[in-house]
XYZ file of C-alpha atoms in Angstrom:
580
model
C -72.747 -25.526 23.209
C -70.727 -25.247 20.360
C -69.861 -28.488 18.128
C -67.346 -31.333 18.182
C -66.593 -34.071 15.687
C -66.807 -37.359 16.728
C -64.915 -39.939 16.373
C -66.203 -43.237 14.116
C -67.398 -45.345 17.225
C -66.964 -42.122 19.728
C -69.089 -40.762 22.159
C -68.126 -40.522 25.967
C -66.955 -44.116 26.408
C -65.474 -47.012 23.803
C -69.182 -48.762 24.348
C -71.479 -45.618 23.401
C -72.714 -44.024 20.371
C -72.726 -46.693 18.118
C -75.256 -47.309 14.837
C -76.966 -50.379 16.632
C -76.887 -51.243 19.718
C -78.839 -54.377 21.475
C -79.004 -55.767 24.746
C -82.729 -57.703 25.565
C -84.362 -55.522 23.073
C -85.287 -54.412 19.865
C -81.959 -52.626 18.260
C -82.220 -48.700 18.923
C -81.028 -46.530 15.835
C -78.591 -44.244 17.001
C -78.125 -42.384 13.770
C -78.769 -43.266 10.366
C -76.922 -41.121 8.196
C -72.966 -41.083 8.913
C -72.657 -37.433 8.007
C -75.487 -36.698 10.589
C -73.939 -38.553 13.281
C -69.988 -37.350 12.993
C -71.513 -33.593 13.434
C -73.580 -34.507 16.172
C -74.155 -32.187 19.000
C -73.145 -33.421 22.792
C -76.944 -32.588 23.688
C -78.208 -34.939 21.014
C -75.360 -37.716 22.007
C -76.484 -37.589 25.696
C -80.456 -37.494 24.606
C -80.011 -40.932 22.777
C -77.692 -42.510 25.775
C -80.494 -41.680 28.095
C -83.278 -43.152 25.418
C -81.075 -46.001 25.244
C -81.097 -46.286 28.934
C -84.901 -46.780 29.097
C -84.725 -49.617 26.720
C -82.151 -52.162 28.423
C -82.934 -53.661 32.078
C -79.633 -53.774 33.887
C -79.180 -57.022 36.120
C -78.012 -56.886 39.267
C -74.989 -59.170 40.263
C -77.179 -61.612 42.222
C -79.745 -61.858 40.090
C -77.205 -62.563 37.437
C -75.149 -65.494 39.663
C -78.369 -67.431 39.064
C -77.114 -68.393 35.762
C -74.539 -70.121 36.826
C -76.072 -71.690 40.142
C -76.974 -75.214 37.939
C -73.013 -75.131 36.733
C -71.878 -78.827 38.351
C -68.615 -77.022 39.549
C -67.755 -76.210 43.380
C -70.110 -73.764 45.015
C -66.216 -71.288 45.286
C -65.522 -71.772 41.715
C -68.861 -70.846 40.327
C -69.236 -67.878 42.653
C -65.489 -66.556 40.944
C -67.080 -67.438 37.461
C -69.975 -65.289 38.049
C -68.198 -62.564 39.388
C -65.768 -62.409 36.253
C -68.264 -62.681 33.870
C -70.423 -60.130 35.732
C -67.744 -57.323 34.957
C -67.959 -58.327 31.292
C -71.340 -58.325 31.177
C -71.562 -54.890 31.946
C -69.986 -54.276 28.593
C -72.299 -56.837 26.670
C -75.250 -54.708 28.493
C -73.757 -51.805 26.183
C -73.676 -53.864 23.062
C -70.148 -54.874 22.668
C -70.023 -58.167 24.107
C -71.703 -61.649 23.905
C -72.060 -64.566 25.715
C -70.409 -67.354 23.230
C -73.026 -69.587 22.737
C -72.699 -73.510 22.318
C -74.574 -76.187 20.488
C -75.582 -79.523 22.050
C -75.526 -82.279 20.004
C -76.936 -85.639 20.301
C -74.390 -88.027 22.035
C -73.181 -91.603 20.313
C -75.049 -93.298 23.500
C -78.396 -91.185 23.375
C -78.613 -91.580 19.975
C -77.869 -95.710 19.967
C -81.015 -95.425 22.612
C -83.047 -93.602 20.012
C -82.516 -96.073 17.469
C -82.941 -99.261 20.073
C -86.182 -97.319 21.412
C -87.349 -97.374 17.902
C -87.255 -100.399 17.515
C -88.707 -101.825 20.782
C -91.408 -99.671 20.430
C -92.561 -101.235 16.516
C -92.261 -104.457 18.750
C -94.708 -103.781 21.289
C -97.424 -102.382 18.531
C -96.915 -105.485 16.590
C -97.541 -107.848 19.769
C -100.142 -105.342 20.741
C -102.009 -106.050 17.665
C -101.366 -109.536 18.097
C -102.811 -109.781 21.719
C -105.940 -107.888 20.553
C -106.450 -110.210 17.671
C -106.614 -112.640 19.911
C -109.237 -111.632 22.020
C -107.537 -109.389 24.825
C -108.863 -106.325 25.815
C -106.872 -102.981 25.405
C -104.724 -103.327 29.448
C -104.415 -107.128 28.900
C -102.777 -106.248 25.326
C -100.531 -103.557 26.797
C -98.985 -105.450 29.267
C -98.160 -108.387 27.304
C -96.792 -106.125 25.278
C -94.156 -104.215 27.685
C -94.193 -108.055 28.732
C -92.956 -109.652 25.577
C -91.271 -106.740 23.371
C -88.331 -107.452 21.866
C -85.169 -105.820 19.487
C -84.356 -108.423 16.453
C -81.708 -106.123 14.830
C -78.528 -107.105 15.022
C -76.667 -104.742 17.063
C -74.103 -103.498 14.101
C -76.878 -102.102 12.222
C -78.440 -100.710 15.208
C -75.159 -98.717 15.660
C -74.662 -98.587 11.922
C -78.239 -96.100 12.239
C -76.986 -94.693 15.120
C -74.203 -92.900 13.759
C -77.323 -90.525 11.693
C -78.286 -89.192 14.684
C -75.161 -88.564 16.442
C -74.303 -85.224 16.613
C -77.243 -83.846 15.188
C -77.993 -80.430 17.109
C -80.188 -80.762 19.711
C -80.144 -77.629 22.193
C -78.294 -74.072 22.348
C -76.693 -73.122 25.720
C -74.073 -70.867 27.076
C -70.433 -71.339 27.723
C -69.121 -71.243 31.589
C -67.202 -68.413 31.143
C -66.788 -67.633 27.219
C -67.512 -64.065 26.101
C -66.954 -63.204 22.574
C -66.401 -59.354 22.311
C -66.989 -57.103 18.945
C -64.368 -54.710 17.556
C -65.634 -50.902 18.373
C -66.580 -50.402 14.680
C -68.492 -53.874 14.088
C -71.701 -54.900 14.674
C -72.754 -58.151 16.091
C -74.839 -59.150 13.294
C -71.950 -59.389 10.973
C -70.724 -62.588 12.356
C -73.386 -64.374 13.871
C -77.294 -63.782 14.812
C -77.895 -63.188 18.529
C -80.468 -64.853 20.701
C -81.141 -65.950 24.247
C -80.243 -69.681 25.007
C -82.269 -72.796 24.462
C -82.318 -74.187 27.596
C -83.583 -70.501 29.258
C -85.487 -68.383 27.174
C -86.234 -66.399 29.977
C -83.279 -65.293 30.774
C -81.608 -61.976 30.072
C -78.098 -63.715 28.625
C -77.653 -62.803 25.181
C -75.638 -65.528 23.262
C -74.226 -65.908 19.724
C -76.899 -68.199 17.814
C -73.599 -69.835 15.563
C -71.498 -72.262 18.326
C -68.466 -69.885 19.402
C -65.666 -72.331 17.816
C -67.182 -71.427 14.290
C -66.551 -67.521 14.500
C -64.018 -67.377 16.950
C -61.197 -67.167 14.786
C -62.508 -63.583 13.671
C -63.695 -62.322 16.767
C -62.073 -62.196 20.352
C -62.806 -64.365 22.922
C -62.257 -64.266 26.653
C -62.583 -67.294 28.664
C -63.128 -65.665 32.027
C -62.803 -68.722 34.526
C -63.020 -68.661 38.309
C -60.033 -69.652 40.388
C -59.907 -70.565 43.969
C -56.276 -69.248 45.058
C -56.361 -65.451 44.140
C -59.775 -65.013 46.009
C -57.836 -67.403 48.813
C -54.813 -64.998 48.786
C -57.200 -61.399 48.788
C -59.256 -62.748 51.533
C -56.281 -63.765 53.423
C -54.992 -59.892 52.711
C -58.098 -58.743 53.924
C -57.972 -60.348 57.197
C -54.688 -59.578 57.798
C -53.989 -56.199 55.982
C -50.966 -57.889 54.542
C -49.133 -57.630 51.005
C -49.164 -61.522 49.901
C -46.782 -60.356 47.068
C -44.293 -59.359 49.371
C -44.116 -62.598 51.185
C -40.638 -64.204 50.976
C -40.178 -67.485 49.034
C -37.706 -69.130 50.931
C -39.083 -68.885 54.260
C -37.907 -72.066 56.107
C -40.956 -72.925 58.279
C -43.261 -72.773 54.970
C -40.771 -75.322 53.422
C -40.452 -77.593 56.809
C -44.646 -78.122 55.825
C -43.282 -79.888 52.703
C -41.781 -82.229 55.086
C -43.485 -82.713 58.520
C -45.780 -81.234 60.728
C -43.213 -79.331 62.647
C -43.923 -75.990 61.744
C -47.403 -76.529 62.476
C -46.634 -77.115 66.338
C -48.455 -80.727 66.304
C -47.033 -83.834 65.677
C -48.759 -86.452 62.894
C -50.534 -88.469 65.882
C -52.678 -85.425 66.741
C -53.745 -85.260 63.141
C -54.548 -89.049 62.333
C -51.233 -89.977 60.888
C -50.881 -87.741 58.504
C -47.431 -87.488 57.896
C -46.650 -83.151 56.234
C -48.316 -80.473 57.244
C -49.186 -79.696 53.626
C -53.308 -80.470 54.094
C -55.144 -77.693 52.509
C -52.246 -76.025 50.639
C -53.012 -75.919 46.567
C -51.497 -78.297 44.633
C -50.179 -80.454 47.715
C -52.861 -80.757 49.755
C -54.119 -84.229 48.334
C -52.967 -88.244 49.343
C -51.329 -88.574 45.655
C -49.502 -85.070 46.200
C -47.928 -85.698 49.947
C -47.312 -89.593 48.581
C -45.477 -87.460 45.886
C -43.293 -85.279 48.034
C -42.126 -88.024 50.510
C -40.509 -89.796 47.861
C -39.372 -86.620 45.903
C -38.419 -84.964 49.230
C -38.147 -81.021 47.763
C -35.488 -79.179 49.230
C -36.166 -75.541 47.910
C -38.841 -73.548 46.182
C -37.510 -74.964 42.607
C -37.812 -78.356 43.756
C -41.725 -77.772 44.435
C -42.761 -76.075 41.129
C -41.024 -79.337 39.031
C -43.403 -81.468 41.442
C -45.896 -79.232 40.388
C -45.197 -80.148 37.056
C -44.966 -83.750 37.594
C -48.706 -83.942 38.628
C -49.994 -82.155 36.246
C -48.694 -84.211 33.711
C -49.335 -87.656 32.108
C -47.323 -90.157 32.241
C -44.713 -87.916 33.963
C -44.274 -89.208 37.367
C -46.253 -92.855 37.634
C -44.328 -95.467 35.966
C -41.707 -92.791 34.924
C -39.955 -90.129 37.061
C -41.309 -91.855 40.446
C -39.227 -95.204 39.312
C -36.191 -93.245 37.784
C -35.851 -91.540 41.496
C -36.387 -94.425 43.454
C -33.401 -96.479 41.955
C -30.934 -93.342 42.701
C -30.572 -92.804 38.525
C -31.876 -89.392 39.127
C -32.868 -86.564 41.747
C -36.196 -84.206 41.741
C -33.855 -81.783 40.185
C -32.560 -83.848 37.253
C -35.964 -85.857 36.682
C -37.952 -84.338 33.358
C -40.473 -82.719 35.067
C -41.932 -79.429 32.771
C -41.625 -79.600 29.429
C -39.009 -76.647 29.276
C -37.157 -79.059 31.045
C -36.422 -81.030 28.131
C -35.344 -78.148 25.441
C -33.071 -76.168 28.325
C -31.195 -80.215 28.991
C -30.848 -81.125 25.699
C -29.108 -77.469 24.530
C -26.726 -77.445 28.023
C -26.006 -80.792 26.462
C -24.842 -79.595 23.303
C -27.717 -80.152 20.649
C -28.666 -77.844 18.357
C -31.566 -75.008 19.473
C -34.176 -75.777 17.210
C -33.099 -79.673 16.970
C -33.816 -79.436 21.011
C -37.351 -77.591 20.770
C -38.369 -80.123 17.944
C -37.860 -83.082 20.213
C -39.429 -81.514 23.095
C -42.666 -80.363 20.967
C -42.743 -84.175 19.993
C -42.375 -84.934 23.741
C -44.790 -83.339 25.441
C -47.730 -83.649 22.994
C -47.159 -87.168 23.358
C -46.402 -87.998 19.545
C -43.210 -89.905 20.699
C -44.712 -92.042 23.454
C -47.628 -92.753 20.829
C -45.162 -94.075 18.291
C -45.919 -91.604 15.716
C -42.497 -89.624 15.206
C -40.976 -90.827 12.017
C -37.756 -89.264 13.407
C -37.176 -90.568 16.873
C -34.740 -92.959 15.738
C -32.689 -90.175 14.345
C -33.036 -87.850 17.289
C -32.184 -90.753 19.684
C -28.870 -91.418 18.168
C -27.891 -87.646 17.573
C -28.601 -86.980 21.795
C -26.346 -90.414 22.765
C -23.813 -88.734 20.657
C -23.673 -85.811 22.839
C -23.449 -88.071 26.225
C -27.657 -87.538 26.743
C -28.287 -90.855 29.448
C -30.779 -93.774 28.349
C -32.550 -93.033 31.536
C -33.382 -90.185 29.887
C -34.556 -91.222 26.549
C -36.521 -93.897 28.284
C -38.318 -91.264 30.432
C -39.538 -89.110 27.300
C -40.803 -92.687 25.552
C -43.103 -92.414 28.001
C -44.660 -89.442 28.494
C -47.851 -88.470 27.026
C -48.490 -84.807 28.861
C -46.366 -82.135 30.061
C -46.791 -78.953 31.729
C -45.120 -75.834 30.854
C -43.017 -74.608 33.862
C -44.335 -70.865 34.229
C -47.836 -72.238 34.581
C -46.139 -74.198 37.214
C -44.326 -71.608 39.079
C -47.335 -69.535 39.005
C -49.521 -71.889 40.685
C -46.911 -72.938 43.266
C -45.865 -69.182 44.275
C -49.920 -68.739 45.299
C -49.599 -72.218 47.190
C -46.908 -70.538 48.929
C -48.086 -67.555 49.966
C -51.410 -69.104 51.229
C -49.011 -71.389 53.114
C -46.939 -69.142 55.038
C -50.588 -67.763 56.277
C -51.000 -71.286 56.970
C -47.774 -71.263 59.535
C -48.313 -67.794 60.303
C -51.637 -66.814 60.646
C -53.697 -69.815 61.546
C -56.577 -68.292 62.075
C -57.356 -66.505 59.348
C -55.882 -68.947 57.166
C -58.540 -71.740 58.138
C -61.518 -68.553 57.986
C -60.539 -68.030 54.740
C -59.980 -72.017 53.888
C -63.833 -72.567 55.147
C -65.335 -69.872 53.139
C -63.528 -70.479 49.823
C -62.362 -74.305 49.506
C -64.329 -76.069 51.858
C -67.586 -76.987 49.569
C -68.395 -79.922 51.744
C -68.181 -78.341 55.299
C -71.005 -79.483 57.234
C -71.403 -76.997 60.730
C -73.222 -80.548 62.155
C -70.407 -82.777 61.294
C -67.745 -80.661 62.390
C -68.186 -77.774 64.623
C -68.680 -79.584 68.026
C -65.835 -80.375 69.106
C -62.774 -82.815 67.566
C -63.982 -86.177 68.886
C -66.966 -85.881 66.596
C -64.873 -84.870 63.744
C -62.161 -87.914 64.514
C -65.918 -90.190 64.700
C -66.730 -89.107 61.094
C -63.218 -89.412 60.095
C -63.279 -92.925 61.059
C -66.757 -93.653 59.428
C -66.073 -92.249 56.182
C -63.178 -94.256 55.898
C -64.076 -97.437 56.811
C -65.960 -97.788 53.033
C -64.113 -98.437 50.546
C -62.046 -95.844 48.480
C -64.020 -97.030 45.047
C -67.134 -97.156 46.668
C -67.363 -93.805 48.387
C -69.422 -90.775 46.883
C -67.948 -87.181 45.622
C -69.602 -85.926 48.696
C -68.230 -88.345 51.026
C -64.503 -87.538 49.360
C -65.018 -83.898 49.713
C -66.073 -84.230 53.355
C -63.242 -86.086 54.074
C -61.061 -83.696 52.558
C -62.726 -81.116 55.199
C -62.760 -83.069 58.444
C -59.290 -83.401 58.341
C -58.717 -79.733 57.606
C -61.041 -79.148 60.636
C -59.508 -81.697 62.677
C -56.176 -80.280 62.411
C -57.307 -76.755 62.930
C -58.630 -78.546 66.969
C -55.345 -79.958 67.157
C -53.465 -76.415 66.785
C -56.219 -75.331 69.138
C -58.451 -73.240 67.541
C -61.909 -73.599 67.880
C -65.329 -72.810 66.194
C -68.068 -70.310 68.174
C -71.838 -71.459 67.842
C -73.758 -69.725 64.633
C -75.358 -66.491 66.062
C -78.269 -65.884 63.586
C -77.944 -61.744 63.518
C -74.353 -62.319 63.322
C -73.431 -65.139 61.529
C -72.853 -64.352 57.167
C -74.565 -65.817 54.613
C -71.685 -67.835 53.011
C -68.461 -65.744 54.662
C -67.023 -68.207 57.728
C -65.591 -64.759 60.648
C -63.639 -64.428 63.529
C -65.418 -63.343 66.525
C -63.615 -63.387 69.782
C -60.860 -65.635 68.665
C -62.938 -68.446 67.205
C -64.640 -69.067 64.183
C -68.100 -68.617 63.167
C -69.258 -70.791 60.552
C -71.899 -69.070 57.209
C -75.650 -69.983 57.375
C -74.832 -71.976 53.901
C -72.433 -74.567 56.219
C -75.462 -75.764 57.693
C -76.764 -78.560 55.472
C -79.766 -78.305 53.586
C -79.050 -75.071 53.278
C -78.426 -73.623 49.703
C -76.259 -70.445 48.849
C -79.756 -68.886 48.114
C -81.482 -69.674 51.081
C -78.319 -68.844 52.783
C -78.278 -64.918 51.397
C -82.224 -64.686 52.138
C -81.787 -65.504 55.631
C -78.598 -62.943 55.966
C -80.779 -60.112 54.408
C -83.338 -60.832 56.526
C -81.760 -61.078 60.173
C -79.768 -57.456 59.117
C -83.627 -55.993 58.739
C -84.176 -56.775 62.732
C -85.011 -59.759 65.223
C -87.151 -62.860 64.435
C -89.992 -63.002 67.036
C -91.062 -66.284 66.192
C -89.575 -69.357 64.030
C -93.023 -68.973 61.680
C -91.637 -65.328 61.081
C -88.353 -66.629 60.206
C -90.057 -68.630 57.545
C -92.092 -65.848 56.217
C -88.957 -63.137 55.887
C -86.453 -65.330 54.930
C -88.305 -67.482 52.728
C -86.691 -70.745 54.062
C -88.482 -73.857 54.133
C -89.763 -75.891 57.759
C -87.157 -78.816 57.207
C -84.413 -76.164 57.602
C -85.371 -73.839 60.043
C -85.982 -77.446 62.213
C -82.386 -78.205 61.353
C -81.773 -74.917 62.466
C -83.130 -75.780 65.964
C -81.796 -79.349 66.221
C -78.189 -77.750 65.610
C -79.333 -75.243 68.627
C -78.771 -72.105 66.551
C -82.526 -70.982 67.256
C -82.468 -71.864 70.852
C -85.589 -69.799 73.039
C -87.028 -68.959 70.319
C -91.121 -69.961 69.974
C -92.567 -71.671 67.423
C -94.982 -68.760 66.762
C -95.838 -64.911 67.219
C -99.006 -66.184 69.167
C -98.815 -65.538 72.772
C -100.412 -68.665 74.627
C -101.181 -69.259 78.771
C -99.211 -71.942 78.925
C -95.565 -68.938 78.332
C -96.685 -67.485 81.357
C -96.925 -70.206 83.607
């Protein structure tokens, strides 16, 4: 084979043939002499990839996910963070990319309980000493002491103590979805040491040992984040076998949802009252966001995306553009609703460029509302000399937050598309709605039949808004999803085990079969154990479904309350008693 130069960094791919490479194990020298290693021969190059090979243990992605299983994020979310960071970990298992490590540090409150503890404790071992001078035995001394113990510090020098041991590091750990990734000529060790985090020594993650924000103005760093409505969107194109991107976005029955149920085929008193058919649909899916467009009442595409903007803001629409509207001084499409809004008015209105994007930097960041622009004075007498309304000074005096518009329009064209699968392909819309945003769907609770749901409904609501639980919120948030699903009248089919996914609601028949992980008490692990095992063959016995799937008694009785394992015996032990 005759011989090629290399490259500095070459080799077959950007991530191979490197001086030092480490993934999990000790670094590998690839070549120590640069002379050597530009003149090396391909047989050589390919010799040392498959050495390297032997060295690293390659994950698979499931056994990866488990990193990010304790994240306290919806079960969709962390299932799209894994899966990002999965691809990127494939380069990190070639050397070229870290996890960015983070550095816990003690909080203001933990470390005000340190300093309290101290304290209390000195108490009880002086009354302790006390008690046992007195003739109490060593139990009789103790409990006078938890009894009796006391802090005499004032609290100001407490905190005054505090403030030591705030901050101080206390664990290592792993950002969500932060990767930091190495230049092809540099090695990691030049910016930071490497090691595995704190809190899991055990695990295979590599993460920077220095906290990312430190080196992460000389290094990149990708934060690879989940998000619900592109995996909403490619499972909808999956079912379908439709283009999402070519869906039109001024369809007239996807902006009639925006307004009423209409295009929906029900009318509000099938669905509880609820006024738009907007329930489910990103960004206006929520109480706050349909209160929102019945006063803003959106005519057009536009129209949504500066809603959009308002609700991602602070101080944008409550108190300020929701008032301005409602006393006729403005519309939805003269409100300030994105920050661009602001520069684009103010330079139609005759103020100079950069005077305009200096007033709406000082806008949006909240510096005006805040009091702290030296010029505002200034600025609010040069834009009433060019006819600029009070209304609309007021309005920026009061905001605190503001969103940029693309970020806007981006998140209201995927709202879009998902709803005109909404209107126009129900059924896959709500499969797709149940396996991806529904993290509180409960197959007991809402999968037999629309007077149960409409009982739950009811129950839920009768506590208290303040006093309800995250869960109880997100169920709600479900049932009514389900509920108007019965009303367009589609229906759920009964969990078949050998059929049924692990967390992937189908369409069988024209219904809807709900994942093993809807039934509760079921985890996403559990979930994928019992999938694997029903594809290997048929359960003879409820003990053998235990013993494939791993799954513990309390479920597998769930299981058979919900009448998913109906016929099925308890054991593989034939007794009399089955033949009589």
């Amino acid at each position: 084979m005759s011989k090629r130069k290399k490259k500095r960094g070459g080799g077959r791919s950007p991530y191979e043939g490197y001086e030092t490479e480490v993934w999990g194990s000790s670094p590998i020298q690839i070549a120590a002499i640069e002379k050597e290693y530009r003149s090396m021969e391909e047989e050589s190059f390919q010799m040392g990839a498959e050495d390297r090979e032997q060295n690293r243990r390659k994950m698979d992605y499931h056994e990866f996910a488990l990193d990010f299983a304790a994240l306290p994020l919806p079960r969709g979310i962390i299932t799209e963070i894994a899966r990002a960071n999965y691809a990127t970990y494939l380069d990190a298992y070639k050397g070229k990319a870290f996890k960015a490590g983070t550095v816990g540090g003690v909080a203001e409150k933990t470390a005000f309980g340190y300093v309290y503890n101290y304290f209390k404790d000195h108490s009880k071992e002086d009354l302790m000493a006390e008690a046992k001078a007195s003739g109490m035995d060593e139990k009789a001394a103790k409990k006078y002491a938890e009894e009796n113990a006391t802090v005499t510090k004032r609290r100001c020098e407490m905190e005054r103590l505090a403030l030591g041991c705030t901050g101080v590091r206390r664990t290592t750990g792993q950002h969500p979805g932060g990767m930091i990734v190495l230049p092809r000529h540099e090695e990691i060790y030049s910016f930071t040491p490497i090691q595995h985090p704190a809190n899991d020594v055990t695990s295979d993650i590599i993460t920077s040992h220095f906290e990312y924000h430190s080196i992460d103005h000389n290094l990149l760093k990708l934060d690879i984040l989940g998000h619900d409505d592109p995996t909403m969107i490619r499972r909808l194109e999956d079912l379908t076998g439709l283009d999402a991107t070519k869906i039109r976005l001024d369809d007239k029955d996807v902006m009639e949802l925006f307004h009423s149920t209409k295009s929906l085929g029900i009318t509000p008193e099938d669905i509880n009252g609820i006024p738009l058919g907007s329930l489910g649909v990103p960004e206006f899916g929520t109480d706050f966001a349909m209160q929102m467009l019945i006063d803003a009442k959106p005519t057009c595409f536009s129209d949504l995306v500066r809603i959009a903007g308002l609700a991602h803001g602070t101080d944008v629409w409550l108190g300020n553009a929701q008032e301005l509207i409602k006393s006729g001084k403005c519309t939805i499409s003269t409100a300030i609703c994105c920050r661009d809004d602001i520069m684009v008015y103010l330079i139609h209105m005759g103020l100079d460029a950069g005077l305009a994007f200096n007033i709406m930097e000082k806008v949006r960041k909240g510096i005006v509302a805040k009091g702290k622009c030296d010029k505002w004075d200034d600025w609010k007498a040069e834009m009433a000399a060019h006819g600029v309304p009070d209304w609309y000074v007021w309005s920026c005096q009061k905001i605190k937050y503001m969103f940029p518009k693309a970020h806007a329009a981006a998140y209201v064209m995927m709202a879009w598309r998902i709803a005109w699968f909404k209107v126009n392909y129900p059924l896959e819309y709500y499969t797709a709605f149940f396996s991806i945003r529904a993290d509180d769907f409960s197959y007991e609770m809402m999968c037999f039949g629309k007077e149960r749901v409409l009982f739950h409904i009811n129950e839920i609501s009768k506590v208290d808004k303040n006093k309800r639980s995250a869960k109880d919120e997100g169920k709600l948030k479900d049932l009514k999803i389900v509920l108007e699903m019965y009303a367009r009248g589609y229906d759920f089919v009964p969990i078949d085990i050998y059929k049924a996914k692990a967390d992937r609601f189908q369409i069988i028949d024209g219904k809807i079969m709900p994942s093993f992980a809807s039934i509760e008490g079921m985890g996403e692990k559990a979930a994928q154990q019992l999938y694997d095992a029903a594809q290997k063959g048929p359960f003879l016995s409820k003990e053998e479904i235990n013993e494939r799937a791993k799954i513990g008694k309390g479920t597998i009785e769930k299981m058979s309350e919900l009448g998913i394992l109906d016929g099925m015996p308890e054991t593989n032990q034939l007794s009399l008693f089955d033949f009589m």
